[in-house]
Amino acid sequence: MSRLRVFLGCNLVLFCLGCYSQKKESDLTALLSLATSIPVSVIGDSLCERSQAFDLADGLGSGFQVLNVCITGSTVPDWSQKLDTALTNAPRIIIIELGTNDVSSYPTDQFPGNYDRLISDLSIRTNAVLLITVLPPPTDPGFRTGVLTINKYLKGLSASHPIADMETPFLQQENGIHLYPLSDPIHPDPAGIAIMKSVYIQAIGRITGLPL
């Protein structure tokens, strides 16, 4: 295969990723086999920053380049002001892990509007696939109520964007194993992070059609 054909093949792969919502996952499988590396950007808060973007650089392997630009304490409106940071690697997939700080920063009924603006601004600047995180429920009662409330909105985005559902496996397993340290009911412990890592990898596998 000539270098020109490889170059054109890789660029076609990246274009198709940007058109994910219009393409079936199976249509991408053959094309993605030509790609050498898929850039992924992760924007989020301390859940992401403390875990080194959920160790996705290792979990996804050499076929992906993971850019971790997560910032502790960030809310959705915060990230709306610094989206250029998330686009420095020209990502084809952007993971959005935000909302936990929002529930303690302003009324939850404002969250959908803020999140819609974030998605709209990103969609104007990039054709990357936006992978929406349905958040893991914290064990802190106040945060938990707020997170479960905004998760209803986040789940509704599945009609237009792929989602990584953390709520379901956390609720299924929280009575059997500790998913948060006793001293920290907000940030998942290694077992909780392992669940999040697995959910993200499965979601990216569905987006790309690659076996991960």
XYZ file of N, CA and C in Angstrom:
636
model
N 0.858 -1.203 0.000
C 0.000 0.000 0.000
C 0.888 1.244 0.000
N 0.628 2.194 -0.903
C 1.451 3.400 -0.974
C 1.232 4.289 0.229
N 2.215 5.169 0.488
C 2.070 6.113 1.596
C 0.863 7.012 1.414
N 0.592 7.369 0.133
C -0.557 8.236 -0.132
C -1.852 7.547 0.259
N -1.974 6.242 -0.080
C -3.201 5.525 0.273
C -3.356 5.404 1.784
N -2.238 5.167 2.498
C -2.303 5.097 3.956
C -2.740 6.430 4.529
N -2.157 7.518 4.020
C -2.501 8.858 4.507
C -3.973 9.139 4.289
N -4.455 8.849 3.066
C -5.859 9.115 2.772
C -6.776 8.224 3.595
N -6.351 6.978 3.824
C -7.152 6.071 4.620
C -7.298 6.549 6.040
N -6.207 7.028 6.659
C -6.249 7.513 8.036
C -7.133 8.732 8.158
N -7.041 9.638 7.174
C -7.871 10.833 7.243
C -9.344 10.494 7.052
N -9.636 9.475 6.257
C -11.021 9.057 6.095
C -11.557 8.483 7.396
N -10.715 7.753 8.112
C -11.109 7.226 9.419
C -11.484 8.354 10.354
N -10.647 9.382 10.430
C -10.903 10.491 11.345
C -12.171 11.233 10.955
N -12.407 11.379 9.648
C -13.634 12.034 9.207
C -14.858 11.243 9.649
N -14.797 9.932 9.521
C -15.943 9.110 9.888
C -16.232 9.172 11.371
N -15.181 9.282 12.192
C -15.405 9.432 13.619
C -16.193 10.689 13.911
N -15.907 11.768 13.165
C -16.625 13.006 13.363
C -18.088 12.895 12.963
N -18.396 11.934 12.108
C -19.772 11.741 11.641
C -20.441 10.591 12.368
N -19.999 10.281 13.569
C -20.487 9.098 14.292
C -22.005 9.040 14.377
N -22.624 10.171 14.683
C -24.072 10.150 14.906
C -24.839 9.790 13.643
N -24.201 9.909 12.472
C -24.876 9.560 11.231
C -24.461 8.187 10.710
N -23.496 7.543 11.355
C -22.968 6.269 10.874
C -23.255 5.154 11.855
N -23.437 3.951 11.345
C -23.550 2.792 12.193
C -22.160 2.387 12.652
N -22.088 1.848 13.866
C -20.786 1.464 14.396
C -20.087 0.457 13.491
N -20.823 -0.458 12.910
C -20.220 -1.493 12.079
C -19.553 -0.923 10.839
N -20.011 0.246 10.375
C -19.429 0.852 9.188
C -18.004 1.335 9.438
N -17.641 1.546 10.721
C -16.334 2.099 11.037
C -15.255 1.042 11.179
N -15.620 -0.189 11.425
C -14.647 -1.197 11.807
C -13.534 -1.357 10.784
N -13.885 -1.540 9.527
C -12.877 -1.763 8.504
C -11.984 -0.540 8.322
N -12.595 0.640 8.351
C -11.816 1.857 8.163
C -10.837 2.089 9.301
N -11.274 1.830 10.532
C -10.429 2.083 11.686
C -9.208 1.178 11.729
N -9.253 0.057 11.041
C -8.105 -0.832 11.009
C -6.917 -0.190 10.299
N -7.169 0.887 9.535
C -6.099 1.599 8.836
C -5.457 2.674 9.699
N -6.130 3.093 10.759
C -5.631 4.220 11.548
C -4.459 3.790 12.425
N -3.461 4.674 12.545
C -2.305 4.375 13.391
C -2.539 4.834 14.815
N -3.270 5.905 15.018
C -3.516 6.416 16.365
C -4.694 7.374 16.341
N -5.579 7.240 17.307
C -6.763 8.091 17.388
C -6.611 9.017 18.591
N -6.587 10.348 18.381
C -6.443 11.279 19.507
C -7.742 11.405 20.300
N -7.614 11.293 21.617
C -8.738 11.398 22.548
C -8.415 12.483 23.561
N -9.353 13.372 23.819
C -9.182 14.402 24.840
C -10.174 14.148 25.968
N -9.725 14.309 27.205
C -10.578 14.092 28.369
C -10.689 15.403 29.143
N -11.901 15.950 29.235
C -12.109 17.152 30.032
C -12.960 16.779 31.240
N -12.551 17.277 32.405
C -13.270 16.896 33.604
C -12.757 17.610 34.829
N -13.034 17.015 35.979
C -12.714 17.624 37.270
C -11.735 16.746 38.047
N -11.813 16.783 39.364
C -10.842 16.050 40.183
C -10.995 14.537 40.069
N -12.178 14.030 39.750
C -12.324 12.598 39.552
C -11.381 12.124 38.457
N -11.285 12.931 37.424
C -10.427 12.622 36.294
C -8.962 12.936 36.596
N -8.706 14.121 37.164
C -7.322 14.538 37.379
C -6.608 13.611 38.360
N -7.267 13.248 39.448
C -6.632 12.399 40.459
C -6.328 10.995 39.946
N -7.095 10.540 38.986
C -6.927 9.177 38.473
C -6.119 9.125 37.182
N -5.491 10.262 36.821
C -4.758 10.326 35.551
C -5.661 9.918 34.375
N -6.800 10.613 34.320
C -7.790 10.355 33.264
C -8.196 8.895 33.258
N -8.425 8.362 34.474
C -8.927 7.001 34.652
C -7.989 5.951 34.053
N -6.705 6.331 33.932
C -5.671 5.430 33.403
C -6.014 4.952 31.994
N -6.694 5.799 31.232
C -7.116 5.390 29.895
C -5.958 5.289 28.912
N -4.889 6.047 29.141
C -3.743 5.949 28.239
C -3.224 4.515 28.209
N -3.196 3.879 29.376
C -2.780 2.483 29.450
C -3.901 1.557 28.991
N -5.125 1.841 29.402
C -6.233 0.947 29.098
C -6.579 0.868 27.618
N -6.450 1.988 26.907
C -6.791 1.992 25.489
C -5.660 1.486 24.610
N -4.440 1.627 25.072
C -3.305 1.110 24.326
C -2.753 2.074 23.292
N -1.825 1.565 22.493
C -1.065 2.407 21.572
C -1.884 2.922 20.392
N -3.068 2.377 20.184
C -3.896 2.854 19.090
C -4.581 4.177 19.363
N -4.378 4.712 20.579
C -5.004 5.976 20.971
C -3.972 6.880 21.625
N -4.144 8.180 21.439
C -3.343 9.192 22.131
C -4.280 9.948 23.061
N -4.090 9.799 24.358
C -5.006 10.384 25.341
C -4.419 11.666 25.914
N -5.162 12.765 25.775
C -4.777 14.050 26.355
C -5.640 14.304 27.581
N -5.012 14.389 28.744
C -5.715 14.636 30.006
C -5.584 16.116 30.353
N -6.679 16.856 30.233
C -6.662 18.282 30.580
C -7.640 18.564 31.720
N -7.911 17.553 32.538
C -8.863 17.712 33.639
C -8.304 18.627 34.723
N -9.197 19.384 35.362
C -8.800 20.363 36.373
C -9.691 20.221 37.597
N -9.061 20.021 38.734
C -9.795 19.882 39.989
C -10.687 21.093 40.247
N -11.916 20.834 40.677
C -12.840 21.902 41.019
C -13.646 22.454 39.856
N -13.412 21.944 38.652
C -14.059 22.505 37.466
C -15.545 22.195 37.405
N -16.288 23.150 36.881
C -17.702 22.985 36.580
C -17.897 23.103 35.071
N -19.103 22.846 34.613
C -19.400 22.991 33.194
C -19.169 24.431 32.717
N -19.673 25.461 33.430
C -19.390 26.833 32.988
C -17.900 27.153 32.966
N -17.127 26.586 33.894
C -15.679 26.803 33.869
C -15.086 26.320 32.553
N -15.484 25.119 32.140
C -14.910 24.555 30.927
C -15.378 25.281 29.672
N -16.513 25.907 29.719
C -16.975 26.676 28.568
C -16.037 27.827 28.242
N -15.227 28.233 29.223
C -14.292 29.348 29.044
C -12.920 28.905 28.571
N -12.655 27.599 28.533
C -11.310 27.144 28.172
C -11.323 25.929 27.261
N -12.228 25.923 26.303
C -12.351 24.778 25.422
C -11.136 24.587 24.519
N -10.407 25.669 24.221
C -9.226 25.530 23.370
C -8.238 24.536 23.965
N -8.196 24.466 25.302
C -7.287 23.530 25.962
C -7.603 22.098 25.579
N -8.873 21.803 25.414
C -9.296 20.433 25.091
C -9.085 20.076 23.634
N -8.773 21.053 22.794
C -8.679 20.818 21.355
C -7.253 20.845 20.842
N -6.281 20.943 21.743
C -4.886 21.093 21.316
C -4.352 19.872 20.584
N -4.936 18.712 20.799
C -4.471 17.507 20.102
C -5.385 17.119 18.943
N -6.232 18.068 18.502
C -7.190 17.802 17.418
C -7.912 16.481 17.654
N -8.613 16.364 18.772
C -9.212 15.071 19.145
C -10.303 14.622 18.191
N -10.439 13.311 18.076
C -11.551 12.740 17.330
C -12.621 12.221 18.288
N -12.246 12.033 19.548
C -13.190 11.685 20.604
C -12.897 12.594 21.794
N -13.929 13.215 22.351
C -13.774 14.032 23.550
C -14.655 13.431 24.647
N -14.017 13.009 25.729
C -14.749 12.510 26.883
C -15.065 13.692 27.790
N -16.331 13.857 28.143
C -16.749 14.923 29.055
C -17.154 14.290 30.378
N -16.386 14.564 31.422
C -16.684 14.056 32.766
C -16.854 15.259 33.685
N -18.055 15.789 33.742
C -18.328 17.000 34.504
C -19.711 16.926 35.137
N -19.873 17.625 36.254
C -21.186 17.723 36.882
C -21.162 17.611 38.391
N -20.195 16.881 38.941
C -20.164 16.695 40.393
C -19.996 18.018 41.120
N -19.102 18.873 40.632
C -18.917 20.183 41.265
C -20.093 21.117 41.000
N -20.751 20.913 39.872
C -21.875 21.779 39.510
C -23.008 21.681 40.523
N -23.245 20.466 41.070
C -24.396 20.292 41.960
C -24.227 21.046 43.276
N -22.999 21.444 43.598
C -22.780 22.228 44.813
C -22.458 23.690 44.513
N -22.468 24.046 43.230
C -22.072 25.402 42.840
C -23.244 26.290 42.428
N -24.334 25.682 41.950
C -25.501 26.458 41.524
C -26.698 25.517 41.449
N -27.911 26.049 41.331
C -29.108 25.191 41.301
C -29.065 24.178 40.161
N -29.471 22.946 40.449
C -29.387 21.889 39.443
C -30.277 22.150 38.220
N -31.309 22.984 38.379
C -32.160 23.243 37.220
C -31.460 24.093 36.167
N -30.295 24.670 36.521
C -29.506 25.427 35.554
C -28.518 24.546 34.803
N -28.333 23.330 35.285
C -27.318 22.453 34.700
C -27.596 22.109 33.234
N -28.812 21.698 32.863
C -29.048 21.350 31.455
C -28.700 22.477 30.490
N -29.076 23.705 30.825
C -28.756 24.821 29.947
C -27.263 25.031 29.809
N -26.536 24.936 30.923
C -25.084 25.095 30.884
C -24.431 23.992 30.058
N -24.913 22.773 30.237
C -24.331 21.635 29.515
C -24.651 21.723 28.023
N -25.860 22.132 27.709
C -26.227 22.309 26.299
C -25.309 23.323 25.622
N -24.995 24.415 26.336
C -24.093 25.427 25.765
C -22.695 24.857 25.558
N -22.238 24.050 26.511
C -20.918 23.431 26.368
C -20.878 22.543 25.128
N -21.886 21.706 24.958
C -21.939 20.817 23.803
C -22.022 21.614 22.507
N -22.829 22.656 22.507
C -22.974 23.488 21.316
C -21.656 24.156 20.948
N -20.966 24.708 21.943
C -19.685 25.371 21.688
C -18.651 24.382 21.162
N -18.624 23.179 21.732
C -17.691 22.167 21.256
C -18.024 21.755 19.824
N -19.299 21.611 19.529
C -19.712 21.169 18.202
C -19.371 22.191 17.128
N -19.331 23.454 17.509
C -18.947 24.509 16.569
C -17.452 24.442 16.273
N -16.653 24.099 17.278
C -15.192 24.135 17.149
C -14.580 22.834 16.643
N -15.296 21.733 16.767
C -14.713 20.438 16.403
C -15.801 19.498 15.913
N -15.412 18.540 15.071
C -16.347 17.498 14.652
C -16.076 16.203 15.399
N -15.359 16.282 16.524
C -15.065 15.101 17.331
C -16.344 14.501 17.910
N -16.320 13.196 18.139
C -17.413 12.528 18.843
C -17.348 12.953 20.309
N -18.478 13.376 20.867
C -18.547 13.770 22.270
C -19.107 12.603 23.078
N -18.293 12.071 23.970
C -18.695 10.948 24.813
C -19.122 11.512 26.167
N -20.406 11.419 26.460
C -21.003 12.016 27.650
C -20.929 11.040 28.826
N -20.468 11.522 29.977
C -20.393 10.686 31.169
C -21.623 10.865 32.045
N -22.373 9.779 32.251
C -23.412 9.737 33.281
C -22.673 9.419 34.580
N -22.720 10.326 35.531
C -21.792 10.331 36.654
C -22.021 9.207 37.668
N -20.946 8.773 38.336
C -21.107 7.817 39.437
C -21.720 8.519 40.643
N -22.725 7.938 41.282
C -23.358 8.582 42.442
C -22.417 8.579 43.652
N -22.073 9.743 44.198
C -21.259 9.782 45.416
C -22.047 9.234 46.606
N -21.332 8.913 47.670
C -22.023 8.442 48.876
C -22.405 9.593 49.794
N -21.831 10.773 49.592
C -22.255 11.950 50.342
C -23.707 12.261 49.982
N -24.615 12.335 50.976
C -26.054 12.480 50.668
C -26.394 13.686 49.803
N -25.820 14.839 50.113
C -26.136 16.038 49.342
C -25.678 15.932 47.901
N -24.434 15.532 47.708
C -23.920 15.372 46.351
C -24.683 14.277 45.608
N -25.000 13.204 46.306
C -25.684 12.077 45.664
C -27.029 12.503 45.078
N -27.809 13.241 45.856
C -29.113 13.703 45.366
C -28.953 14.562 44.123
N -27.998 15.481 44.162
C -27.778 16.351 43.018
C -27.298 15.601 41.795
N -26.372 14.681 41.983
C -25.843 13.917 40.856
C -26.925 13.047 40.228
N -27.717 12.380 41.033
C -28.792 11.555 40.484
C -29.803 12.404 39.710
N -29.997 13.650 40.153
C -30.907 14.556 39.451
C -30.368 14.932 38.080
N -29.103 15.350 38.005
C -28.558 15.763 36.707
C -28.292 14.567 35.801
N -28.127 13.389 36.387
C -27.927 12.194 35.560
C -29.141 11.897 34.685
N -30.329 12.277 35.155
C -31.525 12.060 34.341
C -31.413 12.841 33.036
N -30.914 14.061 33.127
C -30.696 14.860 31.924
C -29.589 14.250 31.057
N -28.477 13.846 31.686
C -27.347 13.303 30.943
C -27.730 12.029 30.194
N -28.545 11.182 30.813
C -29.004 9.967 30.133
C -29.826 10.313 28.897
N -30.562 11.402 28.967
C -31.386 11.811 27.833
C -30.587 12.223 26.614
N -29.305 12.510 26.810
C -28.454 12.902 25.689
C -28.074 11.718 24.808
N -28.428 10.509 25.242
C -28.054 9.317 24.476
C -28.708 9.272 23.105
N -29.749 10.068 22.906
C -30.400 10.107 21.597
C -29.518 10.764 20.549
N -28.585 11.614 20.988
C -27.745 12.341 20.034
C -26.246 12.152 20.245
N -25.860 11.561 21.377
C -24.438 11.355 21.671
C -24.246 10.004 22.368
N -23.089 9.372 22.148
C -22.803 8.169 22.936
C -22.589 8.549 24.392
N -22.955 7.664 25.306
C -22.779 7.944 26.725
C -21.967 6.830 27.385
N -21.290 7.200 28.454
C -20.601 6.250 29.322
C -21.361 6.255 30.640
N -22.160 5.236 30.864
C -23.054 5.189 32.023
C -22.329 4.625 33.240
N -21.926 5.510 34.160
C -21.280 5.086 35.402
C -22.310 4.803 36.499
N -23.466 5.413 36.396
C -24.469 5.264 37.447
C -24.895 3.806 37.627
N -25.205 3.137 36.540
C -25.733 1.771 36.631
C -24.780 0.803 37.324
N -23.512 0.688 36.897
C -22.636 -0.268 37.583
C -22.325 0.126 39.020
N -22.269 1.424 39.323
C -22.021 1.839 40.703
C -23.184 1.435 41.599
N -24.409 1.668 41.140
C -25.565 1.289 41.943
C -25.667 -0.221 42.099
N -25.251 -0.944 41.087
C -25.324 -2.400 41.141
C -24.304 -2.997 42.115
N -23.162 -2.325 42.257
C -22.071 -2.926 43.022
C -21.808 -2.264 44.376
N -22.425 -1.113 44.644
C -22.063 -0.385 45.844
C -22.414 -1.103 47.146
N -23.365 -1.996 47.121
C -23.711 -2.739 48.338
C -22.814 -3.951 48.560
N -22.039 -4.291 47.549
C -21.170 -5.454 47.666
C -19.723 -5.130 47.951
N -19.243 -3.999 47.393
C -17.851 -3.597 47.596
C -17.787 -2.101 47.854
N -16.701 -1.660 48.489
C -16.498 -0.234 48.707
C -16.034 0.408 47.406
N -16.733 1.437 46.978
C -16.372 2.166 45.768
C -15.830 3.553 46.073
N -15.932 3.963 47.346
C -15.399 5.242 47.810
C -14.664 5.001 49.130
N -13.581 5.745 49.381
C -12.936 5.653 50.699
C -13.898 6.150 51.782
N -13.803 5.606 52.974
C -14.667 6.052 54.069
C -14.442 7.526 54.383
N -13.234 8.002 54.128
C -12.901 9.396 54.433
C -13.198 10.352 53.277
N -13.633 9.815 52.151
C -13.868 10.653 50.973
C -15.057 10.102 50.192
N -16.251 10.654 50.409
C -17.452 10.134 49.740
C -17.687 10.707 48.345
N -16.715 11.458 47.826
C -16.877 12.119 46.530
C -16.035 11.465 45.441
N -14.792 11.108 45.792
C -13.856 10.594 44.794
C -13.748 9.072 44.902
N -14.082 8.341 43.850
C -14.033 6.878 43.903
C -12.651 6.353 44.274
N -12.635 5.218 44.951
C -11.381 4.562 45.303
C -10.909 3.732 44.103
N -9.794 2.995 44.205
C -9.308 2.233 43.049
C -10.342 1.302 42.428
N -11.201 0.692 43.257
C -12.235 -0.188 42.700
C -13.239 0.607 41.868
N -13.608 1.797 42.347
C -14.527 2.639 41.598
C -13.912 3.153 40.312
N -12.643 3.565 40.377
C -11.948 4.038 39.178
C -11.821 2.918 38.161
N -11.586 1.695 38.626
C -11.486 0.560 37.704
C -12.790 0.359 36.944
N -13.926 0.556 37.628
C -15.223 0.456 36.958
C -15.345 1.542 35.889
N -14.978 2.774 36.247
C -15.081 3.873 35.296
C -14.183 3.637 34.088
N -12.973 3.183 34.331
C -12.046 2.876 33.237
C -12.655 1.857 32.292
N -13.232 0.800 32.852
C -13.824 -0.256 32.033
C -15.001 0.265 31.214
N -15.847 1.092 31.836
C -17.014 1.634 31.122
C -16.568 2.522 29.967
N -15.552 3.360 30.198
C -15.045 4.224 29.121
C -14.475 3.395 27.977
N -13.703 2.378 28.298
C -13.099 1.549 27.252
C -14.183 0.865 26.433
N -15.206 0.340 27.105
C -16.308 -0.299 26.379
C -17.031 0.700 25.481
N -17.241 1.924 25.995
C -17.937 2.947 25.211
C -17.125 3.337 23.965
N -15.820 3.484 24.134
C -14.962 3.844 22.997
C -14.887 2.685 22.017
N -14.931 1.471 22.522
C -14.990 0.325 21.642
C -16.239 0.347 20.775
N -17.372 0.735 21.362
C -18.611 0.822 20.597
C -18.530 1.939 19.550
N -17.934 3.052 19.929
C -17.813 4.176 18.988
C -16.956 3.801 17.789
N -15.828 3.176 18.046
C -14.853 2.900 16.995
C -15.081 1.573 16.295
N -15.793 0.663 16.949
C -15.945 -0.662 16.392
C -14.727 -1.535 16.580
N -13.764 -1.058 17.386
C -12.544 -1.817 17.630
C -12.701 -2.701 18.852
N -12.079 -3.874 18.876
C -12.100 -4.725 20.069
C -11.129 -4.186 21.106
N -11.644 -3.695 22.251
C -10.793 -3.107 23.276
C -10.939 -3.897 24.576
